[in-house]
PDB file of C-alpha atoms in Angstrom:
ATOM      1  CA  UNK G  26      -1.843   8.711   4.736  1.00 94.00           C
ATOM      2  CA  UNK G  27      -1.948   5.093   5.930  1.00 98.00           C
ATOM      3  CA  UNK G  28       1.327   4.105   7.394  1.00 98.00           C
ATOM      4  CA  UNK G  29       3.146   1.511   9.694  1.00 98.00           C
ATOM      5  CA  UNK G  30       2.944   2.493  13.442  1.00 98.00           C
ATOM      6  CA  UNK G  31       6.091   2.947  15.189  1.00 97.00           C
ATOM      7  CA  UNK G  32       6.428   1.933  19.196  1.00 96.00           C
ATOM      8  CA  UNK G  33       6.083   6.054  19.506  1.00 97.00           C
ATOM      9  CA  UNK G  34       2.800   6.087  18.376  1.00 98.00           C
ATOM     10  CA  UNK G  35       2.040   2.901  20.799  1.00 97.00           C
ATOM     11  CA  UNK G  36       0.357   5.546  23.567  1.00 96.00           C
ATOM     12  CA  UNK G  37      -1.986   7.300  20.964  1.00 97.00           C
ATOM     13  CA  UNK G  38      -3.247   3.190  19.468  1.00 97.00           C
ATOM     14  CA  UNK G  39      -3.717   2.791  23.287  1.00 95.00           C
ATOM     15  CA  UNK G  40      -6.324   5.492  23.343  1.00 94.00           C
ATOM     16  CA  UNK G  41      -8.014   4.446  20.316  1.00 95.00           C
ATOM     17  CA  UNK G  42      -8.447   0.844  21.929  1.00 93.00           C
ATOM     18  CA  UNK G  43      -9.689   2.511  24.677  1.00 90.00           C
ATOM     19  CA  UNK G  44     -12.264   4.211  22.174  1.00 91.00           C
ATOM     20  CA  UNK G  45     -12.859   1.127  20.443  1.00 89.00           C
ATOM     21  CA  UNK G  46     -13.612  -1.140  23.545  1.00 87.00           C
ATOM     22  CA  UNK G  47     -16.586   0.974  24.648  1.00 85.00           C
ATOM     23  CA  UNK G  48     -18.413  -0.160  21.112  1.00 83.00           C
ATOM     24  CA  UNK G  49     -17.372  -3.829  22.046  1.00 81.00           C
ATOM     25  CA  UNK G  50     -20.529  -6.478  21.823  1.00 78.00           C
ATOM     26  CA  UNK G  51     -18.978  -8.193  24.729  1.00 79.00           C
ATOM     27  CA  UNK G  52     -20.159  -7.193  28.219  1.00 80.00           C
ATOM     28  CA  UNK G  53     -17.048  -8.178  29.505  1.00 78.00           C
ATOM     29  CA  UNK G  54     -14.498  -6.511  26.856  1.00 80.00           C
ATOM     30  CA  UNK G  55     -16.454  -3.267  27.168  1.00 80.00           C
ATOM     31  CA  UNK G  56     -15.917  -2.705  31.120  1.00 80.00           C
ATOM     32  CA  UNK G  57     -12.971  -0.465  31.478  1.00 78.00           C
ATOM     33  CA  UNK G  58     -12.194  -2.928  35.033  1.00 78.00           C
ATOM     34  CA  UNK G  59     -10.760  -5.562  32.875  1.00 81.00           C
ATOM     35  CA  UNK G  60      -7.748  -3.673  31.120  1.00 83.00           C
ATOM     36  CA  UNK G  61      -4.665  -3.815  31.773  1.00 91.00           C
ATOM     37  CA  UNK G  62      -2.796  -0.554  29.886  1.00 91.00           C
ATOM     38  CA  UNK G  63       0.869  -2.481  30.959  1.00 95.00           C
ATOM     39  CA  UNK G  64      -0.532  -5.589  29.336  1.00 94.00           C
ATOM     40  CA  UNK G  65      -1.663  -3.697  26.259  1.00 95.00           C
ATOM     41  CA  UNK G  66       1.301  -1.658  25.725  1.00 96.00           C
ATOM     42  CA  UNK G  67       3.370  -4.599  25.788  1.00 97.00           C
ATOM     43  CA  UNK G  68       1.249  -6.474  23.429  1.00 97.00           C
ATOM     44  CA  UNK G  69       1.775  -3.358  21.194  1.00 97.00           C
ATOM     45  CA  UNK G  70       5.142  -3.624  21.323  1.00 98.00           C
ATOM     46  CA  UNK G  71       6.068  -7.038  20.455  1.00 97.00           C
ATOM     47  CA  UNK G  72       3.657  -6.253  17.218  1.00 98.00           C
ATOM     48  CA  UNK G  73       5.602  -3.205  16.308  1.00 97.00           C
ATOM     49  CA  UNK G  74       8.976  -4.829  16.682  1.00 96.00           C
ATOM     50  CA  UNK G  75       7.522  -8.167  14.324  1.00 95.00           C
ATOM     51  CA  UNK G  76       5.161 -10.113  15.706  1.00 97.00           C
ATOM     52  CA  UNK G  77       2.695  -8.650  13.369  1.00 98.00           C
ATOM     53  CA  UNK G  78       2.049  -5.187  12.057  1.00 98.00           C
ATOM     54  CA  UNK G  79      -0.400  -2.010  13.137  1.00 98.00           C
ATOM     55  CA  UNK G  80      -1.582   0.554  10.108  1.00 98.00           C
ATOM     56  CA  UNK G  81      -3.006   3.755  11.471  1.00 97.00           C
ATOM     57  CA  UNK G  82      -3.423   6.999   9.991  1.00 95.00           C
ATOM     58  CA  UNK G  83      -1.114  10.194  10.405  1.00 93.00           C
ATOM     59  CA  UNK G  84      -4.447  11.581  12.398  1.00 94.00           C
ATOM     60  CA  UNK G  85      -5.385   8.583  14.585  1.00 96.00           C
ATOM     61  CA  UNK G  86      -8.497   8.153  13.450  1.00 97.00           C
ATOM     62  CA  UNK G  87      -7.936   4.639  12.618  1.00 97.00           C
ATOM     63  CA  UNK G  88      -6.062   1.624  13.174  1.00 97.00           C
ATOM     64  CA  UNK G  89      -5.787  -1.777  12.544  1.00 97.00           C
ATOM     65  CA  UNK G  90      -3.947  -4.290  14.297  1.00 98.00           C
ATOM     66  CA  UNK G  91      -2.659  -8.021  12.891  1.00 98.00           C
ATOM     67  CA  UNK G  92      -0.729 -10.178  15.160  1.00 98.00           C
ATOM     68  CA  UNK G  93       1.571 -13.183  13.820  1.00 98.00           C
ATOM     69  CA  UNK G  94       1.618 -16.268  15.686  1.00 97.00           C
ATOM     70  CA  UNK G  95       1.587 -19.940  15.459  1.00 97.00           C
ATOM     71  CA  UNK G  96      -1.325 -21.864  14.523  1.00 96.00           C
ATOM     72  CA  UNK G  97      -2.777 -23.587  17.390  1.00 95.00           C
ATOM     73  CA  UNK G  98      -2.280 -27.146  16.561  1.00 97.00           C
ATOM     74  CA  UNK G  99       1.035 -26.774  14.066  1.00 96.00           C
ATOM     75  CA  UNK G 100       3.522 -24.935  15.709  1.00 96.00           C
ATOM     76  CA  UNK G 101       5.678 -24.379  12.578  1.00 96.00           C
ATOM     77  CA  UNK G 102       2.811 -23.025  10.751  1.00 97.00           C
ATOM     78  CA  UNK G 103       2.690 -19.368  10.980  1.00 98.00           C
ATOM     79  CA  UNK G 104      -0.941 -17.521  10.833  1.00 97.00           C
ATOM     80  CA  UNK G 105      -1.653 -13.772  10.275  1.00 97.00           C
ATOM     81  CA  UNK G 106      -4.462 -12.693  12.040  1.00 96.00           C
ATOM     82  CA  UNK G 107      -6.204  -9.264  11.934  1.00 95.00           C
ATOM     83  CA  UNK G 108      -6.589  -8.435  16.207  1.00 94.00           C
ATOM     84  CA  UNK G 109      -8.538  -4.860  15.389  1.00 91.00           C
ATOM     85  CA  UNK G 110     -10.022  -2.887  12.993  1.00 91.00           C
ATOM     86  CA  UNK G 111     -11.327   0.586  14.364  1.00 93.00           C
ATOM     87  CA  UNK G 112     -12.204   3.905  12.435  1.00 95.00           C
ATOM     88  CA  UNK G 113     -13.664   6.698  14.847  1.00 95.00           C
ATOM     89  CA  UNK G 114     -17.059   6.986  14.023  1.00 93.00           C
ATOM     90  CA  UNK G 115     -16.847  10.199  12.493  1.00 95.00           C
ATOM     91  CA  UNK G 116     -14.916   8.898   9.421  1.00 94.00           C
ATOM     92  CA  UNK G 117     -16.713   5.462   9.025  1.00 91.00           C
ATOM     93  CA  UNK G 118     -18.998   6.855   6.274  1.00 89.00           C
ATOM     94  CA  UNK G 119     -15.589   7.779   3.981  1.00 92.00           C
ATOM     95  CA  UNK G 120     -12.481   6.331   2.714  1.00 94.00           C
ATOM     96  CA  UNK G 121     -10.113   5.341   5.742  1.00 96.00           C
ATOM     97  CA  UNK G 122     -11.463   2.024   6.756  1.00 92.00           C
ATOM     98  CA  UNK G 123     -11.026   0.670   3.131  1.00 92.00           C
ATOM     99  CA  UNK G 124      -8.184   2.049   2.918  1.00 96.00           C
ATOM    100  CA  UNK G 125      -6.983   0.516   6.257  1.00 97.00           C
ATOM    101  CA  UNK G 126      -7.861  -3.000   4.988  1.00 94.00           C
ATOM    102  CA  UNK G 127      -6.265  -1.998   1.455  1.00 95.00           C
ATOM    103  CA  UNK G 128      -3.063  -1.667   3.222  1.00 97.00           C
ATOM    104  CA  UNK G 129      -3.969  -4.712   5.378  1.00 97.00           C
ATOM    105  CA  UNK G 130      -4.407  -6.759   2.515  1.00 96.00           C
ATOM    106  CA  UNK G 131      -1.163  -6.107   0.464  1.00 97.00           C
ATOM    107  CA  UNK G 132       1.115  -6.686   3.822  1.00 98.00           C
ATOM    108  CA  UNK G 133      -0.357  -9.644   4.097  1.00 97.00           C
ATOM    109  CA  UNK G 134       0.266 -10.928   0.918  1.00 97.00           C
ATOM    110  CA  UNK G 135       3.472  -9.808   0.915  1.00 98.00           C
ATOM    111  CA  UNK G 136       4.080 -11.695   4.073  1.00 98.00           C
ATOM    112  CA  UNK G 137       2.367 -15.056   2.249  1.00 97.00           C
ATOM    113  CA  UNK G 138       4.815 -14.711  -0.738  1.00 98.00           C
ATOM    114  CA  UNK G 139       7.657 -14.378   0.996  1.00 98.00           C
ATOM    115  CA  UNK G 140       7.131 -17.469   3.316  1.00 97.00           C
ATOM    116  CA  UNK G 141       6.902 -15.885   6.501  1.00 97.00           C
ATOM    117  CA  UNK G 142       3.034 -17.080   6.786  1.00 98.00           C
ATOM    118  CA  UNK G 143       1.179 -19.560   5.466  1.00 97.00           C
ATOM    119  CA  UNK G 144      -2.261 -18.371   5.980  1.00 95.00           C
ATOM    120  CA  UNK G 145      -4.094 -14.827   6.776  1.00 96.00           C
ATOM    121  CA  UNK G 146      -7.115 -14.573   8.965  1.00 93.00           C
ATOM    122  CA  UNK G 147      -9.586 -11.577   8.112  1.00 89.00           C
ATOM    123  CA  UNK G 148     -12.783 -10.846   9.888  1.00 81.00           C
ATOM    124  CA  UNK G 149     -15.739  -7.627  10.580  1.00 70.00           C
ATOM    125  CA  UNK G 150     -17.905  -7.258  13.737  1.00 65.00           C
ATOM    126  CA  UNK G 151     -21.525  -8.294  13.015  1.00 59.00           C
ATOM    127  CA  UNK G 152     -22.748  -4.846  13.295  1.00 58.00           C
ATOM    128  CA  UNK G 153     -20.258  -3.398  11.085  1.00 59.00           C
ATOM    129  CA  UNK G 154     -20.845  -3.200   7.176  1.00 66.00           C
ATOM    130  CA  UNK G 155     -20.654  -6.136   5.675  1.00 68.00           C
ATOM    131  CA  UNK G 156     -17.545  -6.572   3.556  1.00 73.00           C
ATOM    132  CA  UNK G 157     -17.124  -9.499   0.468  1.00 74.00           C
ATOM    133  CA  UNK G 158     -13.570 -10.366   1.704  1.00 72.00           C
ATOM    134  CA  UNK G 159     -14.080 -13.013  -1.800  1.00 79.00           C
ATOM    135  CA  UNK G 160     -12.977 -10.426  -4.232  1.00 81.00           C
ATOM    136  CA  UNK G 161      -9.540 -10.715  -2.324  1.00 76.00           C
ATOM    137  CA  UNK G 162      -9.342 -13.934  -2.866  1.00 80.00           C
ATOM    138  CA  UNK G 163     -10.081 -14.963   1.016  1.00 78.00           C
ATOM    139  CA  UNK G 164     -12.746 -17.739   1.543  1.00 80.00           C
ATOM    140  CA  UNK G 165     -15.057 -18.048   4.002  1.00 77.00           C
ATOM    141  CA  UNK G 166     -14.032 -20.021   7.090  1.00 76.00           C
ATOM    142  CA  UNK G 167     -16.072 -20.069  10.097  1.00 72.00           C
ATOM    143  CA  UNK G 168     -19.074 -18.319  11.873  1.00 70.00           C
ATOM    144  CA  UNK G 169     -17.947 -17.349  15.905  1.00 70.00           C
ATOM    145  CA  UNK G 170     -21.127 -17.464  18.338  1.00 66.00           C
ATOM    146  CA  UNK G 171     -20.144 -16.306  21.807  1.00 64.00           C
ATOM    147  CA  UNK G 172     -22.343 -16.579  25.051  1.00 57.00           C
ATOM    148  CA  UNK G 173     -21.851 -14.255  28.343  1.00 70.00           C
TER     149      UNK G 173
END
């Protein structure tokens, strides 16, 4: 069952970060050296009590993690954006990281129609399966090129 994470599951979404970093295309995201578990944690936290929301399954296998904040340039325009998406590898071939976004997808727009955003940023890792976020109704935005 997908469900909202509560700050008591914070320590088990910390180890499934910790999974998820090793599979990171960034040299410098994957090296353990540059966490900070305090840092983390906290960041958890303030998402859990409202700053966004974290859907997970009952048996950690998956999370994802969406973070509100104001846009960069308009401070009084609130933006949803999606921070993490991770399925242990095991279960990528089945259900739970649709289902993940499923549940993704109607906070969201839950959040839009009540006001408290005004726009909701969704995104996939180049080497993951290719998803047509269009039949949501999202549009495409932007390509992100990084260099190391």
């Amino acid at each position: 069952m997908i469900r909202l994470a509560t700050r008591q599951d914070i320590p088990n979404i910390v180890e499934m970060i910790r999974k998820g970093s090793k599979e990171m295309t960034i040299d410098g995201l994957r090296d353990i050296n540059h966490h900070n578990e305090e840092y983390v944690k906290n960041l958890l936290f303030n998402i859990v009590i409202g700053k966004g929301f974290i859907l997970l399954d009952d048996a950690f296998k998956g999370m994802l993690i969406a973070a509100i904040s104001p846009n960069i340039w308009c401070k009084d325009v609130l933006e949803l954006r999606q921070l993490g998406w991770w399925v242990c590898p095991k279960y990528r071939s089945g259900t739970l990281s649709g289902r993940l976004w499923i549940a993704f997808n109607k906070k969201a727009q839950e959040l839009l129609d009540c006001g408290r955003v005004k726009v909701v940023y969704s995104s996939y890792r180049t080497n993951s399966k290719e998803v047509d976020f269009t039949k949501y109704g999202f549009k495409p935005l932007e390509n992100i090129f990084y260099r190391e």
